[in-house]
PDB file of C-alpha atoms in Angstrom:
ATOM      1  CA  UNK L   3       0.000   0.000   0.000  1.00 68.00           C
ATOM      2  CA  UNK L   4       1.322   3.410  -0.974  1.00 81.00           C
ATOM      3  CA  UNK L   5       0.096   5.935   1.575  1.00 88.00           C
ATOM      4  CA  UNK L   6      -1.897   8.868   0.233  1.00 92.00           C
ATOM      5  CA  UNK L   7       0.165  11.387   2.225  1.00 96.00           C
ATOM      6  CA  UNK L   8       3.806  10.901   3.038  1.00 97.00           C
ATOM      7  CA  UNK L   9       6.930  12.676   4.158  1.00 98.00           C
ATOM      8  CA  UNK L  10      10.258  11.404   2.899  1.00 97.00           C
ATOM      9  CA  UNK L  11      12.878  12.772   5.246  1.00 97.00           C
ATOM     10  CA  UNK L  12      16.051  11.966   3.307  1.00 93.00           C
ATOM     11  CA  UNK L  13      14.924  14.077   0.358  1.00 96.00           C
ATOM     12  CA  UNK L  14      12.844  16.570   2.372  1.00 97.00           C
ATOM     13  CA  UNK L  15       9.646  16.230   0.365  1.00 98.00           C
ATOM     14  CA  UNK L  16       6.030  15.811   1.372  1.00 98.00           C
ATOM     15  CA  UNK L  17       3.384  14.259  -0.830  1.00 97.00           C
ATOM     16  CA  UNK L  18      -0.016  15.892  -0.323  1.00 96.00           C
ATOM     17  CA  UNK L  19      -1.590  13.153  -2.438  1.00 94.00           C
ATOM     18  CA  UNK L  20      -0.329  10.313  -4.594  1.00 92.00           C
ATOM     19  CA  UNK L  21       1.101  12.556  -7.328  1.00 94.00           C
ATOM     20  CA  UNK L  22       1.900  16.003  -5.887  1.00 95.00           C
ATOM     21  CA  UNK L  23       4.963  16.600  -3.708  1.00 96.00           C
ATOM     22  CA  UNK L  24       6.651  19.730  -2.379  1.00 97.00           C
ATOM     23  CA  UNK L  25       9.989  20.553  -0.751  1.00 98.00           C
ATOM     24  CA  UNK L  26       9.687  20.856   3.018  1.00 98.00           C
ATOM     25  CA  UNK L  27      11.904  21.353   6.046  1.00 98.00           C
ATOM     26  CA  UNK L  28      11.933  18.114   8.033  1.00 98.00           C
ATOM     27  CA  UNK L  29      14.508  19.218  10.608  1.00 97.00           C
ATOM     28  CA  UNK L  30      11.880  19.366  13.395  1.00 97.00           C
ATOM     29  CA  UNK L  31      11.444  15.598  13.205  1.00 98.00           C
ATOM     30  CA  UNK L  32      13.583  13.368  15.416  1.00 97.00           C
ATOM     31  CA  UNK L  33      16.869  12.388  13.749  1.00 96.00           C
ATOM     32  CA  UNK L  34      15.906   8.716  13.461  1.00 97.00           C
ATOM     33  CA  UNK L  35      12.607   9.330  11.605  1.00 97.00           C
ATOM     34  CA  UNK L  36      13.030   8.457   7.928  1.00 97.00           C
ATOM     35  CA  UNK L  37       9.430   8.323   6.723  1.00 97.00           C
ATOM     36  CA  UNK L  38       5.906   9.367   7.666  1.00 98.00           C
ATOM     37  CA  UNK L  39       2.853   7.789   6.099  1.00 97.00           C
ATOM     38  CA  UNK L  40      -0.825   8.628   6.378  1.00 96.00           C
ATOM     39  CA  UNK L  41      -3.590   6.577   4.839  1.00 93.00           C
ATOM     40  CA  UNK L  42      -7.087   7.519   5.890  1.00 88.00           C
ATOM     41  CA  UNK L  43      -6.933   8.017   9.641  1.00 87.00           C
ATOM     42  CA  UNK L  44      -3.907   5.734  10.042  1.00 93.00           C
ATOM     43  CA  UNK L  45      -0.603   7.560  10.695  1.00 96.00           C
ATOM     44  CA  UNK L  46       2.781   5.957  11.202  1.00 97.00           C
ATOM     45  CA  UNK L  47       6.472   6.715  11.146  1.00 98.00           C
ATOM     46  CA  UNK L  48       9.377   4.551  10.116  1.00 97.00           C
ATOM     47  CA  UNK L  49      12.709   4.920  11.825  1.00 97.00           C
ATOM     48  CA  UNK L  50      16.298   4.276  10.814  1.00 96.00           C
ATOM     49  CA  UNK L  51      17.210   1.508  11.253  1.00 95.00           C
ATOM     50  CA  UNK L  52      13.876   0.144  10.123  1.00 95.00           C
ATOM     51  CA  UNK L  53      12.009  -1.734  12.843  1.00 92.00           C
ATOM     52  CA  UNK L  54       8.536  -1.604  11.312  1.00 95.00           C
ATOM     53  CA  UNK L  55       5.736   0.911  11.360  1.00 96.00           C
ATOM     54  CA  UNK L  56       5.526   2.897  14.577  1.00 97.00           C
ATOM     55  CA  UNK L  57       2.057   4.204  15.417  1.00 96.00           C
ATOM     56  CA  UNK L  58       2.729   5.343  18.987  1.00 96.00           C
ATOM     57  CA  UNK L  59       3.979   8.814  18.033  1.00 97.00           C
ATOM     58  CA  UNK L  60       4.777  11.374  20.720  1.00 97.00           C
ATOM     59  CA  UNK L  61       3.020  14.758  20.742  1.00 98.00           C
ATOM     60  CA  UNK L  62       6.049  16.802  19.645  1.00 97.00           C
ATOM     61  CA  UNK L  63       6.624  14.564  16.623  1.00 98.00           C
ATOM     62  CA  UNK L  64       2.920  14.669  15.742  1.00 97.00           C
ATOM     63  CA  UNK L  65       3.028  18.477  15.921  1.00 98.00           C
ATOM     64  CA  UNK L  66       6.076  18.538  13.629  1.00 98.00           C
ATOM     65  CA  UNK L  67       4.334  16.223  11.172  1.00 98.00           C
ATOM     66  CA  UNK L  68       1.234  18.447  11.187  1.00 97.00           C
ATOM     67  CA  UNK L  69       3.380  21.548  10.549  1.00 98.00           C
ATOM     68  CA  UNK L  70       5.212  19.886   7.654  1.00 98.00           C
ATOM     69  CA  UNK L  71       1.945  18.844   6.016  1.00 97.00           C
ATOM     70  CA  UNK L  72       0.502  22.333   6.609  1.00 97.00           C
ATOM     71  CA  UNK L  73       3.483  23.776   4.716  1.00 97.00           C
ATOM     72  CA  UNK L  74       3.073  21.301   1.850  1.00 97.00           C
ATOM     73  CA  UNK L  75      -0.696  21.898   1.733  1.00 96.00           C
ATOM     74  CA  UNK L  76      -0.116  25.678   1.562  1.00 96.00           C
ATOM     75  CA  UNK L  77       2.344  25.212  -1.324  1.00 96.00           C
ATOM     76  CA  UNK L  78      -0.170  22.987  -3.110  1.00 95.00           C
ATOM     77  CA  UNK L  79      -3.003  25.485  -2.616  1.00 95.00           C
ATOM     78  CA  UNK L  80      -0.812  28.306  -3.921  1.00 93.00           C
ATOM     79  CA  UNK L  81       0.172  26.276  -6.976  1.00 92.00           C
ATOM     80  CA  UNK L  82      -3.447  25.409  -7.765  1.00 92.00           C
ATOM     81  CA  UNK L  83      -4.463  29.061  -7.364  1.00 89.00           C
ATOM     82  CA  UNK L  84      -1.666  30.176  -9.700  1.00 87.00           C
ATOM     83  CA  UNK L  85      -2.660  27.570 -12.265  1.00 86.00           C
ATOM     84  CA  UNK L  86      -6.289  28.677 -12.022  1.00 85.00           C
ATOM     85  CA  UNK L  87      -5.268  32.330 -12.394  1.00 80.00           C
ATOM     86  CA  UNK L  88      -3.292  31.462 -15.510  1.00 78.00           C
ATOM     87  CA  UNK L  89      -6.228  29.498 -16.919  1.00 74.00           C
ATOM     88  CA  UNK L  90      -8.591  32.410 -16.195  1.00 71.00           C
ATOM     89  CA  UNK L  91      -6.247  35.042 -17.674  1.00 67.00           C
ATOM     90  CA  UNK L  92      -7.508  35.429 -21.230  1.00 66.00           C
ATOM     91  CA  UNK L  93      -5.380  38.523 -21.830  1.00 65.00           C
ATOM     92  CA  UNK L  94      -2.069  36.655 -21.834  1.00 61.00           C
ATOM     93  CA  UNK L  95      -0.718  34.991 -24.935  1.00 61.00           C
ATOM     94  CA  UNK L  96       0.413  31.662 -23.491  1.00 62.00           C
ATOM     95  CA  UNK L  97       2.760  31.075 -26.399  1.00 68.00           C
ATOM     96  CA  UNK L  98       4.818  34.187 -25.684  1.00 66.00           C
ATOM     97  CA  UNK L  99       3.820  35.134 -22.133  1.00 60.00           C
ATOM     98  CA  UNK L 100       2.886  38.656 -23.224  1.00 62.00           C
ATOM     99  CA  UNK L 101      -0.396  40.530 -23.074  1.00 57.00           C
TER     100      UNK L 101
END
């Protein structure tokens, strides 16, 4: 199962869904956390070295995870808004980028 939302710590990216990822700062996570997955209401972390999925996540780590996803969600929302603005802008020649 590929989780719908994930944070990959080694490359500092967060997936807001299965296809859209954004660069994020993962430094607030504990040093041994390598991965965060969320599928539905099920959240887990994976540590280095890998010992399996850990679902008993302390409050500080949960807060860091929430902040990282909030950042990625904000980037995603901004990108969608910019794409919508471009689609709605009928005064711009999309082949040259000029009005």
